Coordinates of N, CA, C and O in Angstrom, one line a residue:
M1 N 65.0 80.9 122.9 CA 66.2 81.0 123.7 C 67.5 81.0 122.8 O 68.4 81.7 123.1
A2 N 67.4 80.3 121.7 CA 68.5 80.3 120.7 C 68.8 81.7 120.2 O 70.0 82.0 120.1
D3 N 67.8 82.5 119.9 CA 68.1 83.8 119.4 C 68.8 84.6 120.5 O 69.8 85.4 120.2
F4 N 68.4 84.6 121.7 CA 69.0 85.3 122.8 C 70.5 84.8 122.9 O 71.4 85.7 123.1
L5 N 70.7 83.5 122.9 CA 72.1 83.0 123.1 C 73.0 83.4 121.9 O 74.1 83.8 122.1
D6 N 72.4 83.5 120.7 CA 73.2 83.9 119.5 C 73.6 85.4 119.7 O 74.7 85.7 119.4
R7 N 72.6 86.2 120.1 CA 72.9 87.6 120.3 C 73.8 87.9 121.5 O 74.6 88.9 121.5
S8 N 73.8 87.1 122.5 CA 74.4 87.4 123.8 C 75.5 86.6 124.2 O 76.1 86.7 125.3
G9 N 75.9 85.6 123.3 CA 76.9 84.6 123.7 C 78.2 85.2 124.2 O 78.8 84.8 125.2
D10 N 78.7 86.3 123.5 CA 80.0 86.9 123.9 C 79.9 87.5 125.3 O 80.8 87.4 126.1
R11 N 78.8 88.3 125.5 CA 78.6 88.9 126.8 C 78.4 87.9 127.9 O 78.8 88.1 129.1
L12 N 77.7 86.8 127.6 CA 77.5 85.7 128.6 C 78.9 85.1 129.0 O 79.1 84.8 130.2
Q13 N 79.8 85.0 128.0 CA 81.1 84.4 128.3 C 81.9 85.4 129.2 O 82.5 85.0 130.2
V14 N 81.8 86.7 128.9 CA 82.5 87.7 129.8 C 81.9 87.6 131.2 O 82.6 87.7 132.2
L15 N 80.6 87.5 131.3 CA 79.9 87.5 132.6 C 80.4 86.2 133.4 O 80.7 86.3 134.5
L16 N 80.4 85.1 132.7 CA 80.8 83.9 133.4 C 82.3 83.9 133.8 O 82.6 83.4 134.9
E17 N 83.1 84.4 133.0 CA 84.5 84.6 133.3 C 84.7 85.5 134.5 O 85.6 85.3 135.4
G18 N 83.9 86.6 134.5 CA 83.9 87.5 135.7 C 83.5 86.8 136.9 O 84.0 87.1 138.0
V19 N 82.4 86.0 136.8 CA 81.9 85.3 138.0 C 83.0 84.4 138.5 O 83.3 84.3 139.7
R20 N 83.7 83.7 137.6 CA 84.8 82.8 138.0 C 85.9 83.6 138.7 O 86.3 83.1 139.8
A21 N 86.2 84.7 138.3 CA 87.3 85.5 138.9 C 86.9 86.0 140.3 O 87.6 85.9 141.2
V22 N 85.7 86.6 140.4 CA 85.2 87.2 141.6 C 85.0 86.1 142.7 O 85.4 86.3 143.8
C23 N 84.5 85.0 142.3 CA 84.1 84.0 143.2 C 85.2 82.9 143.5 O 85.1 82.1 144.3
G24 N 86.3 83.0 142.6 CA 87.3 82.0 142.8 C 86.9 80.6 142.4 O 87.4 79.6 143.0
F25 N 86.0 80.5 141.4 CA 85.5 79.2 141.0 C 86.5 78.5 140.0 O 87.0 79.2 139.1
G26 N 86.6 77.2 140.2 CA 87.4 76.4 139.3 C 86.6 75.8 138.2 O 85.4 76.1 138.1
D27 N 87.2 75.0 137.4 CA 86.5 74.4 136.2 C 85.3 73.6 136.6 O 84.3 73.6 136.0
E28 N 85.4 72.8 137.7 CA 84.3 72.0 138.2 C 83.1 72.8 138.5 O 82.0 72.5 138.1
A29 N 83.3 73.9 139.3 CA 82.1 74.8 139.6 C 81.5 75.4 138.4 O 80.3 75.5 138.3
M30 N 82.4 75.8 137.5 CA 81.9 76.5 136.3 C 81.1 75.5 135.3 O 80.3 75.9 134.6
A31 N 81.5 74.2 135.4 CA 80.8 73.2 134.5 C 79.4 73.0 134.9 O 78.6 72.6 134.1
I32 N 79.0 73.4 136.2 CA 77.6 73.2 136.6 C 76.7 73.9 135.7 O 75.6 73.4 135.4
A33 N 77.0 75.2 135.4 CA 76.1 76.0 134.5 C 75.9 75.3 133.2 O 74.7 75.2 132.7
D34 N 76.9 74.7 132.6 CA 76.7 74.0 131.4 C 75.9 72.7 131.5 O 75.0 72.4 130.7
E35 N 76.1 72.0 132.6 CA 75.4 70.8 132.9 C 73.9 71.0 133.1 O 73.1 70.2 132.7
L36 N 73.6 72.2 133.6 CA 72.1 72.5 133.8 C 71.4 72.8 132.5 O 70.2 72.8 132.5
G37 N 72.2 73.2 131.5 CA 71.6 73.4 130.2 C 71.0 74.8 129.9 O 70.4 75.0 128.9
Y38 N 71.3 75.7 130.9 CA 70.8 77.0 130.7 C 71.3 77.7 129.5 O 70.7 78.6 128.9
F39 N 72.5 77.4 129.0 CA 73.1 78.0 127.9 C 73.0 77.3 126.6 O 73.8 77.4 125.7
R40 N 72.0 76.4 126.6 CA 71.7 75.7 125.3 C 70.2 76.1 125.0 O 69.5 76.5 125.8
D41 N 69.9 75.9 123.7 CA 68.6 76.3 123.3 C 67.5 75.4 124.0 O 67.7 74.2 124.2
H42 N 66.5 76.1 124.6 CA 65.4 75.4 125.2 C 64.2 76.3 125.3 O 64.3 77.5 125.1
E43 N 63.1 75.6 125.4 CA 61.8 76.4 125.5 C 61.7 77.0 126.8 O 62.0 76.4 127.9
V44 N 61.1 78.2 126.9 CA 60.8 78.8 128.1 C 59.3 79.0 128.1 O 58.7 79.8 127.4
S45 N 58.6 78.2 128.9 CA 57.2 78.2 129.0 C 56.7 79.2 130.0 O 57.4 79.7 130.9
A46 N 55.4 79.6 129.8 CA 54.8 80.5 130.8 C 54.8 80.0 132.2 O 55.0 80.7 133.1
A47 N 54.6 78.7 132.3 CA 54.6 78.1 133.6 C 56.0 78.2 134.3 O 56.1 78.5 135.5
S48 N 57.1 78.0 133.5 CA 58.4 78.2 134.1 C 58.7 79.7 134.4 O 59.3 80.0 135.4
L49 N 58.2 80.6 133.6 CA 58.3 82.0 134.0 C 57.6 82.3 135.3 O 58.0 83.1 136.1
L50 N 56.4 81.7 135.5 CA 55.7 81.8 136.8 C 56.6 81.4 138.0 O 56.7 82.1 139.0
L51 N 57.3 80.3 137.8 CA 58.2 79.9 138.9 C 59.4 80.8 139.0 O 59.8 81.2 140.1
W52 N 60.0 81.2 137.9 CA 61.2 82.1 138.0 C 60.8 83.5 138.5 O 61.7 84.2 139.1
S53 N 59.6 83.9 138.4 CA 59.1 85.2 138.9 C 58.5 85.0 140.3 O 57.9 85.9 140.8
A54 N 58.8 83.9 140.9 CA 58.4 83.6 142.3 C 56.9 83.6 142.5 O 56.4 83.8 143.6
G55 N 56.1 83.5 141.4 CA 54.7 83.4 141.5 C 54.0 84.7 142.0 O 52.9 84.7 142.5
V56 N 54.7 85.8 141.9 CA 54.2 87.1 142.4 C 52.9 87.4 141.7 O 52.0 88.0 142.3
T57 N 52.7 87.0 140.4 CA 51.5 87.3 139.7 C 50.3 86.5 140.2 O 49.2 86.8 140.0
G58 N 50.6 85.4 140.9 CA 49.6 84.4 141.2 C 49.3 83.6 140.0 O 49.8 83.8 138.9
V59 N 48.5 82.6 140.2 CA 48.1 81.7 139.1 C 46.7 82.2 138.6 O 45.7 82.1 139.3
P60 N 46.7 82.8 137.4 CA 45.4 83.4 136.9 C 44.4 82.3 136.6 O 44.8 81.2 136.2
Q61 N 43.2 82.6 136.7 CA 42.1 81.8 136.2 C 41.3 82.5 135.1 O 41.0 83.7 135.3
P62 N 41.1 81.9 134.0 CA 41.6 80.6 133.6 C 43.1 80.6 133.4 O 43.7 81.6 133.1
L63 N 43.7 79.4 133.5 CA 45.2 79.3 133.4 C 45.8 79.8 132.1 O 46.9 80.2 132.1
E64 N 45.0 79.8 131.0 CA 45.5 80.2 129.7 C 45.9 81.7 129.8 O 46.7 82.1 128.9
R65 N 45.5 82.5 130.8 CA 45.9 83.9 130.9 C 47.4 84.0 131.1 O 48.0 85.0 130.8
L66 N 48.0 82.9 131.6 CA 49.5 82.9 131.8 C 50.2 83.2 130.4 O 51.3 83.7 130.4
E67 N 49.6 82.8 129.3 CA 50.2 82.9 128.0 C 50.0 84.3 127.4 O 50.5 84.6 126.3
Q68 N 49.2 85.2 128.0 CA 48.9 86.5 127.4 C 50.2 87.3 127.4 O 50.9 87.3 128.4
P69 N 50.4 88.0 126.3 CA 51.7 88.8 126.2 C 51.9 89.7 127.4 O 53.1 89.8 127.9
A70 N 50.9 90.4 127.9 CA 51.1 91.4 129.0 C 51.6 90.6 130.2 O 52.4 91.1 131.0
M71 N 51.0 89.4 130.5 CA 51.3 88.6 131.6 C 52.8 88.1 131.5 O 53.5 88.1 132.4
V72 N 53.1 87.6 130.3 CA 54.5 87.1 130.0 C 55.5 88.2 130.2 O 56.5 88.0 130.9
R73 N 55.2 89.4 129.7 CA 56.2 90.5 129.9 C 56.3 90.8 131.4 O 57.4 91.1 131.9
R74 N 55.2 90.8 132.1 CA 55.3 91.1 133.6 C 56.1 90.1 134.3 O 56.9 90.4 135.1
M75 N 55.9 88.8 134.0 CA 56.6 87.8 134.7 C 58.1 87.8 134.3 O 59.0 87.6 135.1
C76 N 58.4 88.2 133.0 CA 59.8 88.3 132.6 C 60.5 89.5 133.4 O 61.6 89.3 133.9
R77 N 59.8 90.6 133.6 CA 60.4 91.7 134.3 C 60.6 91.3 135.8 O 61.7 91.6 136.4
M78 N 59.6 90.6 136.4 CA 59.8 90.2 137.8 C 60.9 89.2 137.9 O 61.7 89.3 138.8
A79 N 60.9 88.2 137.0 CA 62.0 87.2 137.1 C 63.4 87.8 136.9 O 64.3 87.5 137.6
A80 N 63.5 88.8 136.0 CA 64.8 89.4 135.8 C 65.2 90.2 137.0 O 66.3 90.1 137.5
D81 N 64.3 90.9 137.6 CA 64.6 91.7 138.9 C 65.0 90.7 140.0 O 66.1 90.9 140.6
L82 N 64.3 89.7 140.2 CA 64.6 88.7 141.2 C 66.0 88.0 140.9 O 66.8 87.9 141.8
Q83 N 66.2 87.6 139.7 CA 67.4 86.9 139.4 C 68.6 87.9 139.5 O 69.7 87.4 139.9
L84 N 68.5 89.1 139.1 CA 69.6 90.1 139.3 C 69.9 90.3 140.7 O 71.1 90.3 141.1
V85 N 68.9 90.4 141.6 CA 69.2 90.6 143.0 C 69.8 89.4 143.6 O 70.8 89.4 144.4
N86 N 69.3 88.2 143.2 CA 69.9 86.9 143.7 C 71.3 86.8 143.1 O 72.2 86.2 143.9
L87 N 71.6 87.2 141.9 CA 73.0 87.2 141.4 C 73.9 88.0 142.3 O 75.0 87.6 142.7
L88 N 73.5 89.2 142.6 CA 74.3 90.1 143.5 C 74.5 89.4 144.8 O 75.7 89.4 145.3
Q89 N 73.5 88.9 145.4 CA 73.7 88.2 146.7 C 74.7 87.0 146.6 O 75.5 86.8 147.4
A90 N 74.5 86.2 145.5 CA 75.4 85.1 145.3 C 76.9 85.5 145.1 O 77.8 84.9 145.6
L91 N 77.0 86.6 144.3 CA 78.4 87.1 144.1 C 79.0 87.6 145.4 O 80.2 87.4 145.6
L92 N 78.2 88.3 146.2 CA 78.8 88.8 147.4 C 79.1 87.7 148.4 O 80.2 87.7 149.0
N93 N 78.2 86.7 148.5 CA 78.5 85.5 149.3 C 79.8 84.9 148.9 O 80.6 84.6 149.7
A94 N 79.9 84.6 147.6 CA 81.1 83.9 147.1 C 82.4 84.8 147.3 O 83.4 84.2 147.6
A95 N 82.3 86.1 147.0 CA 83.4 86.9 147.2 C 83.9 87.0 148.6 O 85.1 86.9 148.9
L96 N 82.9 87.1 149.5 CA 83.3 87.1 150.9 C 83.9 85.7 151.3 O 84.9 85.7 152.1
A97 N 83.3 84.6 150.9 CA 83.8 83.3 151.2 C 85.2 83.1 150.6 O 86.1 82.4 151.2
A98 N 85.5 83.7 149.5 CA 86.8 83.6 148.8 C 87.8 84.5 149.4 O 89.0 84.5 149.1
G99 N 87.4 85.4 150.3 CA 88.3 86.4 151.0 C 88.6 87.6 150.1 O 89.6 88.2 150.3
T100 N 87.8 87.8 149.1 CA 88.0 89.0 148.2 C 87.5 90.3 148.9 O 86.3 90.4 149.2
D101 N 88.5 91.2 149.2 CA 88.1 92.4 149.9 C 87.2 93.3 149.1 O 87.3 93.2 147.8
A102 N 86.4 94.1 149.7 CA 85.5 95.0 149.0 C 86.2 95.9 148.1 O 85.6 96.2 147.0
G103 N 87.3 96.4 148.4 CA 88.1 97.4 147.6 C 88.4 96.8 146.2 O 88.4 97.5 145.2
T104 N 88.7 95.5 146.2 CA 89.0 94.8 144.9 C 87.7 94.3 144.3 O 87.5 94.4 143.1
G105 N 86.9 93.6 145.1 CA 85.8 92.9 144.5 C 84.6 93.7 144.1 O 83.9 93.4 143.1
A106 N 84.4 94.9 144.7 CA 83.2 95.7 144.3 C 83.2 96.2 142.9 O 82.2 96.2 142.2
G107 N 84.4 96.6 142.4 CA 84.5 97.1 141.0 C 84.2 96.0 140.1 O 83.5 96.2 139.1
R108 N 84.7 94.8 140.3 CA 84.4 93.6 139.5 C 82.9 93.3 139.5 O 82.3 93.0 138.5
I109 N 82.4 93.3 140.7 CA 80.9 93.0 140.8 C 80.1 94.0 140.1 O 79.1 93.7 139.5
A110 N 80.5 95.3 140.2 CA 79.7 96.3 139.5 C 79.7 96.1 138.0 O 78.7 96.3 137.4
R111 N 80.9 95.7 137.5 CA 81.0 95.5 136.0 C 80.1 94.3 135.7 O 79.4 94.3 134.7
L112 N 80.1 93.2 136.5 CA 79.3 92.1 136.2 C 77.8 92.4 136.3 O 77.0 92.0 135.5
L113 N 77.4 93.2 137.2 CA 76.0 93.7 137.3 C 75.6 94.5 136.1 O 74.5 94.4 135.6
G114 N 76.6 95.3 135.6 CA 76.3 96.0 134.3 C 76.0 95.1 133.2 O 75.0 95.3 132.4
I115 N 76.8 94.1 133.0 CA 76.6 93.1 131.9 C 75.3 92.4 132.1 O 74.5 92.3 131.2
A116 N 75.1 91.9 133.3 CA 73.9 91.1 133.6 C 72.6 92.0 133.5 O 71.6 91.5 132.9
S117 N 72.7 93.2 133.9 CA 71.5 94.1 133.8 C 71.2 94.4 132.3 O 70.0 94.3 131.9
D118 N 72.2 94.6 131.5 CA 72.0 94.8 130.1 C 71.4 93.5 129.4 O 70.6 93.6 128.6
L119 N 71.9 92.4 129.8 CA 71.4 91.1 129.3 C 69.9 90.9 129.6 O 69.1 90.5 128.8
A120 N 69.6 91.3 130.9 CA 68.2 91.1 131.4 C 67.3 92.1 130.8 O 66.1 91.7 130.6
D121 N 67.7 93.3 130.6 CA 66.8 94.3 130.1 C 67.6 95.3 129.3 O 68.1 96.3 129.8
P122 N 67.7 95.1 128.0 CA 68.5 96.0 127.1 C 67.9 97.4 127.0 O 68.5 98.3 126.4
T123 N 66.7 97.6 127.5 CA 66.1 99.0 127.4 C 66.7 99.9 128.4 O 66.5 101.1 128.3
G124 N 67.5 99.4 129.4 CA 68.1 100.3 130.4 C 67.3 100.4 131.6 O 67.7 101.2 132.5
A125 N 66.2 99.8 131.7 CA 65.3 99.9 132.9 C 66.0 99.2 134.1 O 65.8 99.6 135.3
A126 N 66.7 98.1 133.9 CA 67.4 97.4 134.9 C 68.8 97.9 134.9 O 69.5 97.8 133.9
T127 N 69.2 98.6 136.0 CA 70.6 99.1 136.1 C 71.3 98.5 137.3 O 70.6 98.1 138.3
P128 N 72.6 98.5 137.3 CA 73.3 98.0 138.5 C 73.0 98.8 139.7 O 72.9 98.2 140.8
E129 N 72.8 100.1 139.6 CA 72.4 100.9 140.8 C 71.1 100.4 141.4 O 70.9 100.3 142.6
L130 N 70.1 100.2 140.5 CA 68.8 99.7 141.0 C 68.9 98.3 141.6 O 68.3 98.1 142.6
V131 N 69.7 97.5 141.0 CA 69.8 96.1 141.5 C 70.5 96.2 142.9 O 70.0 95.5 143.9
H132 N 71.5 97.0 143.1 CA 72.1 97.2 144.4 C 71.1 97.7 145.4 O 71.1 97.2 146.5
R133 N 70.3 98.7 145.0 CA 69.3 99.3 145.9 C 68.3 98.2 146.3 O 67.9 98.1 147.5
M134 N 67.8 97.4 145.4 CA 66.9 96.3 145.7 C 67.5 95.3 146.6 O 66.9 94.8 147.6
W135 N 68.8 95.0 146.4 CA 69.5 94.0 147.2 C 69.6 94.6 148.6 O 69.4 93.9 149.6
R136 N 69.9 95.9 148.7 CA 70.2 96.5 150.0 C 68.9 96.5 150.9 O 69.0 96.2 152.1
V137 N 67.7 96.7 150.3 CA 66.5 96.6 151.1 C 65.9 95.2 151.2 O 65.2 94.9 152.2
G138 N 66.3 94.3 150.3 CA 65.7 93.0 150.3 C 66.5 92.0 151.0 O 66.0 91.0 151.5
H139 N 67.9 92.2 151.1 CA 68.7 91.2 151.8 C 69.5 91.7 152.9 O 69.7 91.1 153.9
L140 N 70.1 92.9 152.8 CA 71.0 93.4 153.8 C 70.5 93.5 155.2 O 71.2 93.1 156.1
P141 N 69.3 94.1 155.4 CA 68.8 94.1 156.8 C 68.7 92.8 157.5 O 69.1 92.7 158.6
A142 N 68.3 91.8 156.8 CA 68.3 90.4 157.4 C 69.7 89.9 157.7 O 69.9 89.3 158.7
L143 N 70.6 90.2 156.9 CA 72.0 89.8 157.1 C 72.6 90.5 158.3 O 73.4 89.9 159.0
L144 N 72.3 91.8 158.5 CA 72.9 92.6 159.5 C 72.1 92.5 160.8 O 72.6 93.0 161.9
D145 N 71.0 91.9 160.8 CA 70.2 91.7 162.0 C 71.0 91.0 163.1 O 71.6 90.0 162.8
P146 N 71.0 91.5 164.3 CA 71.7 90.9 165.4 C 71.3 89.4 165.6 O 72.1 88.6 166.1
Q147 N 70.1 89.0 165.2 CA 69.6 87.7 165.4 C 69.9 86.8 164.2 O 69.5 85.6 164.1
S148 N 70.6 87.3 163.2 CA 70.7 86.6 161.9 C 71.6 85.4 162.0 O 71.5 84.5 161.2
G149 N 72.6 85.4 162.9 CA 73.5 84.3 163.0 C 74.7 84.5 162.1 O 75.6 83.7 162.1
A150 N 74.7 85.6 161.3 CA 75.9 85.9 160.4 C 77.0 86.3 161.3 O 76.8 87.1 162.3
P151 N 78.2 85.8 161.1 CA 79.4 86.2 161.9 C 79.7 87.7 161.7 O 79.4 88.3 160.7
E152 N 80.3 88.3 162.7 CA 80.6 89.7 162.6 C 81.5 90.0 161.5 O 81.3 91.1 160.8
A153 N 82.4 89.1 161.1 CA 83.3 89.4 160.0 C 82.4 89.4 158.7 O 82.7 90.3 157.8
G154 N 81.4 88.6 158.6 CA 80.5 88.6 157.4 C 79.7 89.9 157.4 O 79.6 90.5 156.3
K155 N 79.2 90.4 158.5 CA 78.5 91.6 158.6 C 79.4 92.8 158.2 O 79.0 93.7 157.4
T156 N 80.6 92.8 158.6 CA 81.6 93.8 158.3 C 81.8 93.8 156.8 O 81.9 94.8 156.1
G157 N 82.0 92.6 156.2 CA 82.2 92.4 154.8 C 81.0 92.9 154.0 O 81.2 93.6 153.0
Y158 N 79.8 92.6 154.4 CA 78.6 93.1 153.6 C 78.5 94.6 153.7 O 78.2 95.2 152.7
R159 N 78.8 95.1 154.9 CA 78.7 96.6 155.0 C 79.8 97.3 154.1 O 79.5 98.3 153.4
A160 N 81.0 96.7 154.0 CA 82.0 97.2 153.2 C 81.6 97.2 151.7 O 81.8 98.1 151.0
Y161 N 81.1 96.0 151.3 CA 80.7 95.9 149.9 C 79.6 96.8 149.6 O 79.5 97.5 148.5
D162 N 78.6 97.0 150.5 CA 77.5 97.9 150.3 C 78.0 99.3 150.1 O 77.6 100.0 149.1
Q163 N 78.9 99.8 150.9 CA 79.5 101.1 150.8 C 80.3 101.3 149.5 O 80.1 102.3 148.8
E164 N 81.1 100.3 149.2 CA 81.9 100.4 147.9 C 81.0 100.4 146.7 O 81.2 101.2 145.8
L165 N 80.0 99.5 146.7 CA 79.1 99.5 145.5 C 78.3 100.8 145.4 O 78.1 101.3 144.3
E166 N 77.9 101.3 146.5 CA 77.1 102.6 146.5 C 78.0 103.7 145.9 O 77.6 104.4 145.0
Q167 N 79.2 103.8 146.3 CA 80.1 104.8 145.8 C 80.4 104.6 144.3 O 80.4 105.5 143.5
L168 N 80.6 103.4 143.9 CA 80.9 103.1 142.5 C 79.7 103.3 141.6 O 79.8 103.9 140.5
L169 N 78.6 102.9 142.0 CA 77.4 102.9 141.2 C 76.7 104.3 141.1 O 76.1 104.6 140.1
E170 N 76.9 105.0 142.2 CA 76.3 106.4 142.2 C 77.1 107.3 141.3 O 76.7 108.3 140.8
S171 N 78.4 107.0 141.1 CA 79.3 107.8 140.3 C 79.1 107.6 138.8 O 79.7 108.2 138.0
V172 N 78.4 106.5 138.4 CA 78.2 106.1 137.0 C 77.2 107.1 136.4 O 76.3 107.6 136.9

């Protein structure tokens, strides 16, 4: 983890400052990330990757197969995809709660997705457009469902952000 943090520290700071701006977070909210220790050197075990990847791979038998390079790479890709989609959902939730309109917030969120996607997968396989599309099929239908309990203003906000993000990300 230390190597990643050394290589990526500046981009992580830009990402965190962008999250602060889009979500309207103050110092107390931003201190939570530091308190959790994610931005300090720590070991990332195969068992923790299994959790971060939502256990999609299942628990192999024998358990030592979790440590195989191909399995670790697969869990890393799944965890990155899940975390990027969850990041987009969290950014949208916070932006809507902060009253940030889609015309202003979507551009900021698209830039943050670009940084996060590059951090998660510098090969370019994870893109903001792909993250947006995964979010749209994984989260948006449930949010817009008439039975969802989401207020109409929230549904309108999600639709507006979806449209703005699509226009921004397809033009890239």
